[in-house]
mmCIF file of C-alpha atoms and ligand atoms in Angstrom:
data_model
loop_
_atom_site.group_PDB
_atom_site.id
_atom_site.type_symbol
_atom_site.label_atom_id
_atom_site.label_comp_id
_atom_site.label_asym_id
_atom_site.label_seq_id
_atom_site.Cartn_x
_atom_site.Cartn_y
_atom_site.Cartn_z
ATOM 1 C CA MET A 1 34.998 -32.715 -15.118
ATOM 2 C CA ASN A 2 38.123 -31.644 -14.592
ATOM 3 C CA LEU A 3 38.562 -29.246 -11.667
ATOM 4 C CA LEU A 4 42.044 -28.211 -11.581
ATOM 5 C CA GLU A 5 41.393 -28.070 -15.634
ATOM 6 C CA GLU A 6 38.978 -25.197 -15.628
ATOM 7 C CA THR A 7 40.443 -24.108 -12.849
ATOM 8 C CA ARG A 8 43.778 -23.563 -16.188
ATOM 9 C CA GLY A 9 40.891 -22.962 -18.117
ATOM 10 C CA VAL A 10 40.030 -19.517 -16.528
ATOM 11 C CA LEU A 11 43.305 -17.673 -15.040
ATOM 12 C CA SER A 12 43.943 -18.224 -18.722
ATOM 13 C CA GLU A 13 41.494 -16.074 -19.903
ATOM 14 C CA GLY A 14 42.978 -12.621 -17.409
ATOM 15 C CA PRO A 15 44.346 -11.736 -14.150
ATOM 16 C CA VAL A 16 41.176 -13.079 -11.778
ATOM 17 C CA CYS A 17 40.133 -11.692 -8.514
ATOM 18 C CA ASP A 18 39.818 -15.536 -6.266
ATOM 19 C CA GLY A 19 36.166 -14.394 -5.811
ATOM 20 C CA CYS A 20 35.154 -13.997 -9.438
ATOM 21 C CA LEU A 21 37.391 -17.672 -10.064
ATOM 22 C CA GLY A 22 35.841 -18.939 -7.035
ATOM 23 C CA ARG A 23 31.848 -18.022 -7.604
ATOM 24 C CA ARG A 24 32.930 -20.616 -11.265
ATOM 25 C CA PHE A 25 32.284 -23.413 -8.803
ATOM 26 C CA ALA A 26 29.553 -21.844 -5.646
ATOM 27 C CA GLU A 27 27.107 -25.102 -6.377
ATOM 28 C CA LEU A 28 29.811 -27.828 -6.088
ATOM 29 C CA SER A 29 30.280 -28.213 -1.904
ATOM 30 C CA TYR A 30 27.758 -25.926 0.870
ATOM 31 C CA GLY A 31 30.526 -24.291 3.391
ATOM 32 C CA LEU A 32 32.423 -22.173 1.904
ATOM 33 C CA THR A 33 32.346 -18.923 0.373
ATOM 34 C CA SER A 34 33.525 -17.695 -3.267
ATOM 35 C CA ARG A 35 36.943 -15.991 -2.467
ATOM 36 C CA GLU A 36 37.024 -19.596 -0.246
ATOM 37 C CA ARG A 37 36.611 -21.582 -2.916
ATOM 38 C CA GLY A 38 39.081 -19.043 -5.468
ATOM 39 C CA LYS A 39 42.055 -18.994 -3.176
ATOM 40 C CA ALA A 40 42.178 -22.963 -2.617
ATOM 41 C CA LEU A 41 41.700 -23.393 -6.664
ATOM 42 C CA ARG A 42 44.869 -20.775 -7.048
ATOM 43 C CA VAL A 43 47.135 -22.928 -4.290
ATOM 44 C CA ALA A 44 45.716 -26.625 -5.832
ATOM 45 C CA VAL A 45 47.135 -25.073 -9.421
ATOM 46 C CA SER A 46 50.383 -23.869 -8.431
ATOM 47 C CA MET A 47 51.378 -27.382 -5.998
ATOM 48 C CA GLU A 48 50.341 -29.515 -8.934
ATOM 49 C CA ASP A 49 52.265 -26.846 -11.618
ATOM 50 C CA ASP A 50 55.082 -26.251 -9.340
ATOM 51 C CA GLU A 51 55.252 -23.101 -9.685
ATOM 52 C CA PRO A 52 54.715 -19.626 -7.820
ATOM 53 C CA TYR A 53 51.623 -18.855 -5.887
ATOM 54 C CA GLU A 54 50.889 -15.433 -6.976
ATOM 55 C CA SER A 55 47.311 -13.855 -6.451
ATOM 56 C CA PRO A 56 46.109 -10.372 -8.374
ATOM 57 C CA ALA A 57 45.472 -7.548 -7.184
ATOM 58 C CA PRO A 58 40.914 -7.547 -6.815
ATOM 59 C CA LYS A 59 41.285 -4.717 -8.387
ATOM 60 C CA GLU A 60 42.834 -5.794 -11.389
ATOM 61 C CA CYS A 61 40.193 -8.245 -12.117
ATOM 62 C CA TRP A 62 39.103 -7.953 -16.196
ATOM 63 C CA VAL A 63 35.821 -9.669 -14.856
ATOM 64 C CA CYS A 64 34.173 -7.501 -12.064
ATOM 65 C CA ASP A 65 36.708 -5.153 -12.808
ATOM 66 C CA GLY A 66 37.053 -5.072 -8.768
ATOM 67 C CA ALA A 67 34.169 -4.650 -7.636
ATOM 68 C CA PHE A 68 34.138 -7.479 -5.838
ATOM 69 C CA SER A 69 37.010 -5.785 -3.126
ATOM 70 C CA GLY A 70 34.385 -3.633 -2.404
ATOM 71 C CA PHE A 71 31.866 -5.451 0.175
ATOM 72 C CA ASP A 72 32.816 -3.875 3.860
ATOM 73 C CA GLU A 73 32.496 -0.287 1.919
ATOM 74 C CA TRP A 74 28.930 -0.460 0.298
ATOM 75 C CA ALA A 75 27.550 -2.758 3.329
ATOM 76 C CA GLU A 76 28.368 0.037 4.993
ATOM 77 C CA ARG A 77 27.207 2.419 3.081
ATOM 78 C CA ALA A 78 24.135 0.722 3.087
ATOM 79 C CA ALA A 79 23.541 0.524 6.171
ATOM 80 C CA SER A 80 24.246 4.467 7.098
ATOM 81 C CA ALA A 81 21.340 5.068 4.640
ATOM 82 C CA VAL A 82 18.845 3.067 6.439
ATOM 83 C CA GLU A 83 20.193 4.409 9.747
ATOM 84 C CA GLU A 84 17.329 6.096 10.824
ATOM 85 C CA TYR A 85 14.520 3.542 10.136
ATOM 86 C CA ASP A 86 13.866 0.924 12.036
ATOM 87 C CA LEU A 87 13.918 -2.035 10.391
ATOM 88 C CA GLU A 88 13.821 -6.008 11.751
ATOM 89 C CA THR A 89 14.465 -7.258 8.570
ATOM 90 C CA PHE A 90 15.858 -6.630 4.731
ATOM 91 C CA LEU A 91 16.216 -7.369 0.670
ATOM 92 C CA LEU A 92 19.383 -6.326 -0.837
ATOM 93 C CA GLY A 93 19.627 -5.942 -3.964
ATOM 94 C CA THR A 94 22.606 -5.189 -7.188
ATOM 95 C CA ARG A 95 22.678 -2.905 -10.082
ATOM 96 C CA VAL A 96 25.251 -4.601 -12.114
ATOM 97 C CA PRO A 97 27.409 -3.116 -14.517
ATOM 98 C CA PRO A 98 26.684 -3.210 -18.230
ATOM 99 C CA LEU A 99 30.215 -3.539 -18.976
ATOM 100 C CA VAL A 100 30.563 -6.348 -15.296
ATOM 101 C CA GLU A 101 27.432 -8.223 -17.351
ATOM 102 C CA GLU A 102 29.517 -8.507 -20.932
ATOM 103 C CA ASN A 103 32.397 -9.835 -19.553
ATOM 104 C CA GLU A 104 30.001 -12.517 -17.799
ATOM 105 C CA ASN A 105 28.644 -13.947 -20.204
ATOM 106 C CA LEU A 106 31.571 -13.911 -22.282
ATOM 107 C CA LEU A 107 33.611 -15.682 -19.180
ATOM 108 C CA ASP A 108 30.548 -18.477 -19.513
ATOM 109 C CA ASP A 109 30.096 -18.637 -23.597
ATOM 110 C CA LEU A 110 33.505 -19.775 -22.769
ATOM 111 C CA HIS A 111 33.353 -21.911 -19.483
ATOM 112 C CA GLY A 112 29.739 -23.716 -18.947
ATOM 113 C CA GLU A 113 27.883 -21.045 -16.735
ATOM 114 C CA GLU A 114 26.683 -25.146 -14.819
ATOM 115 C CA HIS A 115 28.149 -24.947 -12.030
ATOM 116 C CA ALA A 116 28.477 -20.819 -11.158
ATOM 117 C CA ALA A 117 27.040 -18.182 -9.431
ATOM 118 C CA SER A 118 26.096 -14.793 -11.362
ATOM 119 C CA PHE A 119 28.303 -11.412 -10.496
ATOM 120 C CA SER A 120 24.770 -9.921 -8.745
ATOM 121 C CA SER A 121 23.790 -12.998 -6.224
ATOM 122 C CA GLU A 122 27.292 -13.248 -5.455
ATOM 123 C CA PHE A 123 27.482 -9.997 -4.587
ATOM 124 C CA ASN A 124 23.620 -9.644 -2.950
ATOM 125 C CA ARG A 125 25.382 -11.810 -0.697
ATOM 126 C CA GLU A 126 28.452 -10.742 -0.390
ATOM 127 C CA VAL A 127 27.034 -7.753 0.852
ATOM 128 C CA GLY A 128 23.918 -8.800 3.042
ATOM 129 C CA LYS A 129 25.600 -10.807 4.969
ATOM 130 C CA ARG A 130 27.380 -8.019 6.278
ATOM 131 C CA PHE A 131 24.550 -5.533 6.231
ATOM 132 C CA GLY A 132 22.446 -7.873 8.310
ATOM 133 C CA GLU A 133 25.176 -7.710 11.597
ATOM 134 C CA LYS A 134 25.272 -4.282 11.171
ATOM 135 C CA THR A 135 21.834 -3.122 10.818
ATOM 136 C CA ASP A 136 20.511 -6.126 13.303
ATOM 137 C CA SER A 137 18.046 -7.602 10.484
ATOM 138 C CA THR A 138 17.722 -10.975 8.483
ATOM 139 C CA VAL A 139 17.002 -10.981 4.937
ATOM 140 C CA GLU A 140 13.228 -11.474 3.965
ATOM 141 C CA PHE A 141 11.913 -11.676 0.445
ATOM 142 C CA GLU A 142 8.433 -11.504 0.834
ATOM 143 C CA ARG A 143 7.597 -8.191 2.656
ATOM 144 C CA PRO A 144 11.268 -7.171 4.048
ATOM 145 C CA ASP A 145 10.461 -3.673 6.218
ATOM 146 C CA VAL A 146 13.062 -2.250 3.540
ATOM 147 C CA THR A 147 15.181 -2.687 0.300
ATOM 148 C CA VAL A 148 18.328 -1.696 -0.616
ATOM 149 C CA THR A 149 19.010 -1.542 -3.996
ATOM 150 C CA LEU A 150 23.171 -1.216 -4.601
ATOM 151 C CA ASP A 151 23.831 1.346 -7.772
ATOM 152 C CA LEU A 152 26.862 0.332 -9.132
ATOM 153 C CA GLN A 153 27.278 2.132 -12.325
ATOM 154 C CA ARG A 154 25.906 5.112 -10.463
ATOM 155 C CA ASP A 155 27.845 4.344 -7.415
ATOM 156 C CA SER A 156 24.495 5.064 -5.532
ATOM 157 C CA VAL A 157 22.174 3.273 -2.428
ATOM 158 C CA GLU A 158 18.636 3.448 -3.090
ATOM 159 C CA VAL A 159 16.338 2.977 0.014
ATOM 160 C CA ASP A 160 12.726 1.696 0.014
ATOM 161 C CA VAL A 161 11.068 1.349 3.318
ATOM 162 C CA ARG A 162 8.269 -0.811 3.606
ATOM 163 C CA SER A 163 4.986 1.700 3.831
ATOM 164 C CA VAL A 164 2.750 0.282 7.829
ATOM 165 C CA TYR A 165 -0.491 -0.020 7.361
ATOM 166 C CA PHE A 166 -3.550 0.096 10.590
ATOM 167 C CA TYR A 167 -6.845 -1.133 10.460
ATOM 168 C CA GLY A 168 -9.714 -0.451 12.380
ATOM 169 C CA ARG A 169 -12.802 1.603 12.342
ATOM 170 C CA TYR A 170 -14.175 4.944 12.496
ATOM 171 C CA ARG A 171 -16.738 6.674 13.289
ATOM 172 C CA LYS A 172 -17.867 10.543 11.933
ATOM 173 C CA LEU A 173 -19.789 12.157 14.475
ATOM 174 C CA GLU A 174 -20.461 15.691 12.891
ATOM 175 C CA ARG A 175 -21.435 16.613 9.316
ATOM 176 C CA GLY A 176 -19.791 18.690 7.232
ATOM 177 C CA ILE A 177 -16.308 15.586 6.632
ATOM 178 C CA ALA A 178 -15.084 14.661 3.627
ATOM 179 C CA GLN A 179 -13.535 11.085 3.677
ATOM 180 C CA THR A 180 -10.125 11.934 2.663
ATOM 181 C CA GLU A 181 -8.597 15.653 1.527
ATOM 182 C CA TRP A 182 -9.620 16.787 -1.457
ATOM 183 C CA GLU A 183 -8.304 18.428 -3.388
ATOM 184 C CA CYS A 184 -10.068 21.214 -5.918
ATOM 185 C CA TYR A 185 -9.878 19.932 -9.180
ATOM 186 C CA ASP A 186 -10.535 23.959 -10.371
ATOM 187 C CA CYS A 187 -6.751 24.697 -9.392
ATOM 188 C CA GLU A 188 -5.808 21.400 -8.530
ATOM 189 C CA GLY A 189 -5.175 22.745 -5.160
ATOM 190 C CA THR A 190 -3.061 25.039 -5.316
ATOM 191 C CA GLY A 191 -5.542 28.317 -4.928
ATOM 192 C CA THR A 192 -5.072 30.678 -7.787
ATOM 193 C CA VAL A 193 -6.443 29.958 -11.536
ATOM 194 C CA GLY A 194 -4.476 32.620 -13.893
ATOM 195 C CA GLY A 195 -3.122 33.838 -11.011
ATOM 196 C CA GLN A 196 -6.635 35.197 -8.865
ATOM 197 C CA ASP A 197 -8.222 33.451 -6.158
ATOM 198 C CA CYS A 198 -9.718 29.844 -6.820
ATOM 199 C CA GLU A 199 -13.771 30.783 -6.669
ATOM 200 C CA THR A 200 -14.901 26.952 -6.978
ATOM 201 C CA CYS A 201 -13.137 26.477 -3.319
ATOM 202 C CA ASP A 202 -12.477 30.647 -2.479
ATOM 203 C CA GLY A 203 -8.310 30.509 -2.528
ATOM 204 C CA THR A 204 -8.083 27.674 0.300
ATOM 205 C CA GLY A 205 -7.434 24.602 -3.316
ATOM 206 C CA TYR A 206 -9.998 22.305 -1.249
ATOM 207 C CA ILE A 207 -13.355 21.439 -1.965
ATOM 208 C CA VAL A 208 -14.175 20.307 1.956
ATOM 209 C CA ASP A 209 -11.805 22.351 4.217
ATOM 210 C CA GLU A 210 -12.016 19.144 7.093
ATOM 211 C CA SER A 211 -12.134 15.092 6.911
ATOM 212 C CA VAL A 212 -11.604 12.019 8.486
ATOM 213 C CA GLU A 213 -7.621 11.901 7.136
ATOM 214 C CA GLU A 214 -6.524 14.676 7.845
ATOM 215 C CA LEU A 215 -8.608 14.890 11.320
ATOM 216 C CA LEU A 216 -6.701 10.973 12.044
ATOM 217 C CA ARG A 217 -3.742 11.743 9.821
ATOM 218 C CA PRO A 218 -1.290 13.546 12.991
ATOM 219 C CA ALA A 219 -1.459 10.546 15.445
ATOM 220 C CA PHE A 220 -0.601 8.319 12.633
ATOM 221 C CA LEU A 221 2.947 10.794 11.874
ATOM 222 C CA GLU A 222 3.794 11.688 15.448
ATOM 223 C CA ALA A 223 3.784 7.674 16.182
ATOM 224 C CA THR A 224 5.880 6.242 13.594
ATOM 225 C CA ASP A 225 7.826 9.524 12.422
ATOM 226 C CA GLY A 226 5.932 8.955 8.937
ATOM 227 C CA ALA A 227 6.851 10.800 5.816
ATOM 228 C CA ALA A 228 2.981 10.405 4.907
ATOM 229 C CA ALA A 229 -0.367 8.712 4.956
ATOM 230 C CA THR A 230 -3.379 7.649 3.518
ATOM 231 C CA LEU A 231 -6.741 7.399 4.148
ATOM 232 C CA HIS A 232 -7.695 3.807 2.373
ATOM 233 C CA GLY A 233 -11.680 3.562 3.445
ATOM 234 C CA ALA A 234 -14.458 1.048 2.968
ATOM 235 C CA GLY A 235 -16.259 2.775 0.744
ATOM 236 C CA ARG A 236 -17.562 6.028 2.065
ATOM 237 C CA GLU A 237 -20.063 8.382 3.023
ATOM 238 C CA ASP A 238 -21.630 11.528 1.253
ATOM 239 C CA VAL A 239 -19.793 14.528 2.293
ATOM 240 C CA ASP A 240 -22.964 15.545 4.767
ATOM 241 C CA ALA A 241 -23.576 12.439 6.031
ATOM 242 C CA LEU A 242 -23.200 10.754 9.486
ATOM 243 C CA MET A 243 -20.820 7.308 9.980
ATOM 244 C CA LEU A 244 -22.714 5.834 13.664
ATOM 245 C CA GLY A 245 -22.869 2.181 15.072
ATOM 246 C CA ASP A 246 -19.378 0.192 14.508
ATOM 247 C CA GLY A 247 -18.090 2.657 12.068
ATOM 248 C CA ARG A 248 -16.857 2.310 8.914
ATOM 249 C CA PRO A 249 -13.577 0.195 8.622
ATOM 250 C CA PHE A 250 -10.341 2.380 7.322
ATOM 251 C CA VAL A 251 -6.405 1.471 6.363
ATOM 252 C CA MET A 252 -4.025 3.872 7.396
ATOM 253 C CA GLU A 253 -1.310 3.814 5.040
ATOM 254 C CA VAL A 254 2.236 5.405 6.788
ATOM 255 C CA GLU A 255 4.795 5.590 4.441
ATOM 256 C CA SER A 256 8.137 5.655 5.058
ATOM 257 C CA PRO A 257 8.386 5.465 8.661
ATOM 258 C CA ARG A 258 11.038 5.685 10.523
ATOM 259 C CA ARG A 259 9.798 4.061 13.006
ATOM 260 C CA ARG A 260 7.281 0.644 12.551
ATOM 261 C CA GLU A 261 6.495 -0.630 16.573
ATOM 262 C CA VAL A 262 4.543 1.768 18.165
ATOM 263 C CA ASP A 263 1.657 0.793 20.385
ATOM 264 C CA THR A 264 -2.180 1.227 18.304
ATOM 265 C CA ASP A 265 -3.739 1.262 21.547
ATOM 266 C CA ALA A 266 -1.446 5.122 22.361
ATOM 267 C CA VAL A 267 -2.413 6.010 18.616
ATOM 268 C CA GLN A 268 -6.295 5.108 18.957
ATOM 269 C CA SER A 269 -5.965 7.462 21.903
ATOM 270 C CA ASP A 270 -4.470 9.703 20.269
ATOM 271 C CA ALA A 271 -6.427 10.644 16.886
ATOM 272 C CA ASN A 272 -9.821 10.632 19.118
ATOM 273 C CA GLU A 273 -7.896 13.555 21.039
ATOM 274 C CA GLY A 274 -6.620 15.789 18.216
ATOM 275 C CA ALA A 275 -10.729 15.353 15.969
ATOM 276 C CA ASP A 276 -11.746 16.044 19.563
ATOM 277 C CA GLY A 277 -14.960 15.070 18.175
ATOM 278 C CA LYS A 278 -16.103 14.401 15.245
ATOM 279 C CA VAL A 279 -14.356 11.616 14.075
ATOM 280 C CA GLU A 280 -13.793 7.819 16.221
ATOM 281 C CA VAL A 281 -11.109 5.904 15.312
ATOM 282 C CA ARG A 282 -12.189 1.211 17.385
ATOM 283 C CA GLU A 283 -10.534 -1.772 17.039
ATOM 284 C CA LEU A 284 -6.885 -0.119 15.877
ATOM 285 C CA ARG A 285 -4.468 -2.490 15.241
ATOM 286 C CA ARG A 286 -1.952 -3.657 12.698
ATOM 287 C CA VAL A 287 -2.019 -4.974 9.180
ATOM 288 C CA ALA A 288 0.003 -6.437 6.313
ATOM 289 C CA GLY A 289 -0.765 -4.550 3.370
ATOM 290 C CA ASP A 290 -2.565 -6.482 0.959
ATOM 291 C CA VAL A 291 -5.833 -5.469 3.478
ATOM 292 C CA VAL A 292 -5.261 -2.117 1.854
ATOM 293 C CA GLU A 293 -6.465 -3.794 -1.756
ATOM 294 C CA ARG A 294 -9.972 -6.081 0.442
ATOM 295 C CA VAL A 295 -10.916 -3.067 2.815
ATOM 296 C CA LYS A 296 -11.572 -0.558 -0.273
ATOM 297 C CA SER A 297 -13.304 -2.759 -2.254
ATOM 298 C CA LEU A 298 -15.414 -4.611 0.458
ATOM 299 C CA SER A 299 -19.259 -4.777 -1.059
ATOM 300 C CA ALA A 300 -21.004 -4.456 2.402
ATOM 301 C CA SER A 301 -24.448 -4.270 2.622
ATOM 302 C CA LYS A 302 -25.323 -0.592 5.150
ATOM 303 C CA ARG A 303 -27.968 0.353 7.455
ATOM 304 C CA TYR A 304 -29.020 3.928 6.164
ATOM 305 C CA ARG A 305 -30.849 6.571 8.055
ATOM 306 C CA ALA A 306 -33.119 9.524 6.438
ATOM 307 C CA ARG A 307 -34.732 12.381 7.044
ATOM 308 C CA VAL A 308 -37.294 12.810 4.422
ATOM 309 C CA SER A 309 -39.020 15.886 3.944
ATOM 310 C CA PHE A 310 -42.230 16.018 1.403
ATOM 311 C CA ASP A 311 -44.065 18.646 -0.586
ATOM 312 C CA GLU A 312 -46.609 17.333 1.167
ATOM 313 C CA THR A 313 -48.544 16.196 4.137
ATOM 314 C CA VAL A 314 -48.102 12.149 4.558
ATOM 315 C CA THR A 315 -49.220 10.103 6.808
ATOM 316 C CA GLN A 316 -47.874 7.339 9.066
ATOM 317 C CA GLU A 317 -50.029 4.526 6.913
ATOM 318 C CA GLU A 318 -48.625 5.453 3.756
ATOM 319 C CA LEU A 319 -45.717 5.585 4.616
ATOM 320 C CA GLU A 320 -45.346 2.169 5.917
ATOM 321 C CA GLU A 321 -47.109 1.150 2.607
ATOM 322 C CA ALA A 322 -44.898 2.756 0.345
ATOM 323 C CA LEU A 323 -41.357 1.907 2.469
ATOM 324 C CA ASP A 324 -42.805 -1.853 2.237
ATOM 325 C CA ALA A 325 -43.229 -1.487 -1.340
ATOM 326 C CA LEU A 326 -39.790 -1.123 -1.996
ATOM 327 C CA VAL A 327 -38.965 -3.715 -0.842
ATOM 328 C CA GLY A 328 -37.174 -5.558 -3.057
ATOM 329 C CA THR A 329 -34.716 -5.176 -6.647
ATOM 330 C CA VAL A 330 -34.287 -1.643 -7.902
ATOM 331 C CA GLU A 331 -32.958 -0.346 -10.727
ATOM 332 C CA GLN A 332 -30.548 2.188 -10.922
ATOM 333 C CA ARG A 333 -28.785 4.716 -13.143
ATOM 334 C CA THR A 334 -26.245 6.973 -13.130
ATOM 335 C CA PRO A 335 -27.245 9.838 -10.306
ATOM 336 C CA SER A 336 -27.549 13.176 -12.458
ATOM 337 C CA ARG A 337 -25.990 14.397 -9.378
ATOM 338 C CA VAL A 338 -22.483 12.842 -9.845
ATOM 339 C CA ASP A 339 -20.055 14.120 -13.198
ATOM 340 C CA ARG A 340 -22.008 14.218 -16.567
ATOM 341 C CA ARG A 341 -19.685 13.395 -18.522
ATOM 342 C CA ARG A 342 -19.130 9.373 -16.617
ATOM 343 C CA ALA A 343 -20.634 6.137 -19.127
ATOM 344 C CA ASP A 344 -24.568 6.168 -17.840
ATOM 345 C CA LYS A 345 -25.140 2.661 -16.460
ATOM 346 C CA VAL A 346 -27.789 1.062 -15.351
ATOM 347 C CA ARG A 347 -27.127 -0.447 -12.696
ATOM 348 C CA GLU A 348 -29.344 -3.222 -10.406
ATOM 349 C CA ARG A 349 -29.420 -3.399 -6.531
ATOM 350 C CA GLU A 350 -30.948 -4.620 -3.463
ATOM 351 C CA VAL A 351 -33.472 -3.184 -0.751
ATOM 352 C CA TYR A 352 -33.504 -5.424 1.963
ATOM 353 C CA GLU A 353 -35.616 -3.848 5.032
ATOM 354 C CA ALA A 354 -37.055 -0.768 4.778
ATOM 355 C CA THR A 355 -39.437 1.839 8.148
ATOM 356 C CA GLY A 356 -39.728 4.556 8.800
ATOM 357 C CA GLU A 357 -41.934 7.264 10.703
ATOM 358 C CA VAL A 358 -43.594 9.926 10.146
ATOM 359 C CA LYS A 359 -43.009 13.067 13.019
ATOM 360 C CA ASP A 360 -44.239 16.964 11.968
ATOM 361 C CA GLY A 361 -44.801 16.157 8.738
ATOM 362 C CA SER A 362 -41.138 15.129 7.673
ATOM 363 C CA ALA A 363 -40.228 11.232 8.379
ATOM 364 C CA THR A 364 -37.485 9.441 9.134
ATOM 365 C CA ILE A 365 -36.791 6.106 7.333
ATOM 366 C CA GLU A 366 -33.904 3.211 8.300
ATOM 367 C CA LEU A 367 -32.573 1.027 4.614
ATOM 368 C CA HIS A 368 -30.639 -1.924 4.518
ATOM 369 C CA THR A 369 -29.493 -1.897 1.476
ATOM 370 C CA GLU A 370 -26.703 -4.074 -1.275
ATOM 371 C CA GLY A 371 -23.195 -1.952 -0.989
ATOM 372 C CA GLY A 372 -23.446 1.120 -3.494
ATOM 373 C CA THR A 373 -27.079 2.268 -3.455
ATOM 374 C CA TYR A 374 -27.913 4.896 -4.305
ATOM 375 C CA VAL A 375 -29.703 6.103 -1.686
ATOM 376 C CA LYS A 376 -30.624 9.987 -2.655
ATOM 377 C CA GLU A 377 -32.210 8.983 -5.680
ATOM 378 C CA LEU A 378 -33.655 5.633 -4.068
ATOM 379 C CA VAL A 379 -36.091 8.252 -2.086
ATOM 380 C CA SER A 380 -36.545 11.289 -4.976
ATOM 381 C CA GLY A 381 -36.686 9.010 -7.822
ATOM 382 C CA ASP A 382 -33.476 11.393 -9.589
ATOM 383 C CA GLU A 383 -37.143 11.709 -12.375
ATOM 384 C CA GLY A 384 -37.050 8.622 -13.195
ATOM 385 C CA ARG A 385 -33.603 7.117 -12.941
ATOM 386 C CA THR A 386 -34.529 5.450 -9.652
ATOM 387 C CA GLU A 387 -37.047 3.044 -10.815
ATOM 388 C CA PRO A 388 -38.635 1.836 -8.232
ATOM 389 C CA SER A 389 -38.250 5.071 -6.274
ATOM 390 C CA PHE A 390 -39.304 6.098 -2.152
ATOM 391 C CA ALA A 391 -41.409 8.448 -4.576
ATOM 392 C CA ASP A 392 -42.747 7.397 -6.433
ATOM 393 C CA GLU A 393 -44.738 4.830 -4.164
ATOM 394 C CA ILE A 394 -46.051 7.454 -1.899
ATOM 395 C CA GLY A 395 -47.346 9.283 -5.178
ATOM 396 C CA ALA A 396 -44.806 12.940 -4.124
ATOM 397 C CA GLU A 397 -41.848 14.728 -4.362
ATOM 398 C CA ALA A 398 -39.224 13.391 -1.184
ATOM 399 C CA THR A 399 -36.595 14.746 -0.869
ATOM 400 C CA VAL A 400 -33.479 14.093 1.051
ATOM 401 C CA GLU A 401 -32.701 16.391 3.579
ATOM 402 C CA GLU A 402 -30.365 14.461 6.393
ATOM 403 C CA LEU A 403 -28.473 11.281 5.642
ATOM 404 C CA ASP A 404 -26.265 8.995 8.048
ATOM 405 C CA VAL A 405 -24.522 5.604 7.600
ATOM 406 C CA LEU A 406 -25.844 3.780 10.841
ATOM 407 C CA ALA A 407 -24.173 0.058 9.930
ATOM 408 C CA VAL A 408 -21.106 -1.325 7.585
ATOM 409 C CA GLU A 409 -21.903 -5.010 7.877
ATOM 410 C CA ALA A 410 -21.324 -8.513 6.490
ATOM 411 C CA GLU A 411 -16.942 -9.318 7.010
ATOM 412 C CA ASN A 412 -14.432 -11.050 8.216
ATOM 413 C CA ARG A 413 -12.807 -8.874 10.431
ATOM 414 C CA GLU A 414 -10.246 -11.616 11.507
ATOM 415 C CA ASP A 415 -9.036 -11.791 7.813
ATOM 416 C CA PHE A 416 -6.949 -8.319 8.449
ATOM 417 C CA VAL A 417 -5.001 -9.625 10.982
ATOM 418 C CA GLU A 418 -1.537 -8.789 10.160
HETATM 419 ZN ZN1 ZN B 501 36.722 -10.347 -9.415
HETATM 420 ZN ZN1 ZN B 502 -10.219 25.685 -6.551
#
């Protein structure tokens, strides 16, 4: 390849800025910017040809249409767009105007692209360098704190701030609390149907007034100054069930946080104070985002405690016999209490352990079952939809009056550390 011949070829196509000229040769040598390469080649050509050195005004460049003169301005705009956010890392991208892309393709067709850097990679590198200096942050491809997109066509800067995630375990110490905000399905959270108060939710917009999510959320939002916070639980207990023992694993995701470095111990104690003894958080720590899917799909075994009533008298001996017989595999059809439109499926679940005690005509039983077992139905039989069932074994109608989760077991907690 003859460098000067190639340069003359590119220059003959029309006025081109040093940046666009230089990036035709971006892959040659190191430690030079495209502008430096472009200027050096232009100087060399004018010297060899003994012609006056002339460089067009950057705005006259037919390839980038003057865009390469705007690095400083774009960096400034990008920096002020993220001004209110904490960031240590970023990723910057550019949307190239279609016309510039066409110019670029044309030049590639005419002169090859073997050593060339594309418009967008050049733009990202040059603006990114300046942006990093202004915001004291570095480029990161995997999990940048912010992603900045420069839309040259629309003349706009878009900012996407990565959520922050906290892993912990919650205990629920009062009944009647949902896990997450439970919007009314009849009025879709508006509280009204056809101009009237919604009957399903009494006009509140919610099926259950309180949730673990809402009780904990304020502490997280305050600490991070985020836009929204969502709780992702490892399964969920019934609204009326307590969650005891070590608590249930969860991840709280805070969207668009302005502060990323927070004292998790302080967040935990603020959350606990705000939840007023109804819910308790422990083991709170920062984690990476991909933990969410793992926590949600966690199929840990569970220990339950249920208070069960009967339609006739049951002795301790009968209770123990029935519970012993229940240990093993059970088949459960989709419970009749849930949405009838759902496809009816038969699932097999394991009951690992069942113990209990009769007291004052009812019984308190403890069950250790595989994740996903419907405990209410395991006890009642759900009109034959669960087989075998505790009711079948004991030969009486049996109803769960209260159900608490004592423990969610078996997962490697260390996996979740960021
Ligand atoms: Zn240019
Ligand atoms: Zn409603």
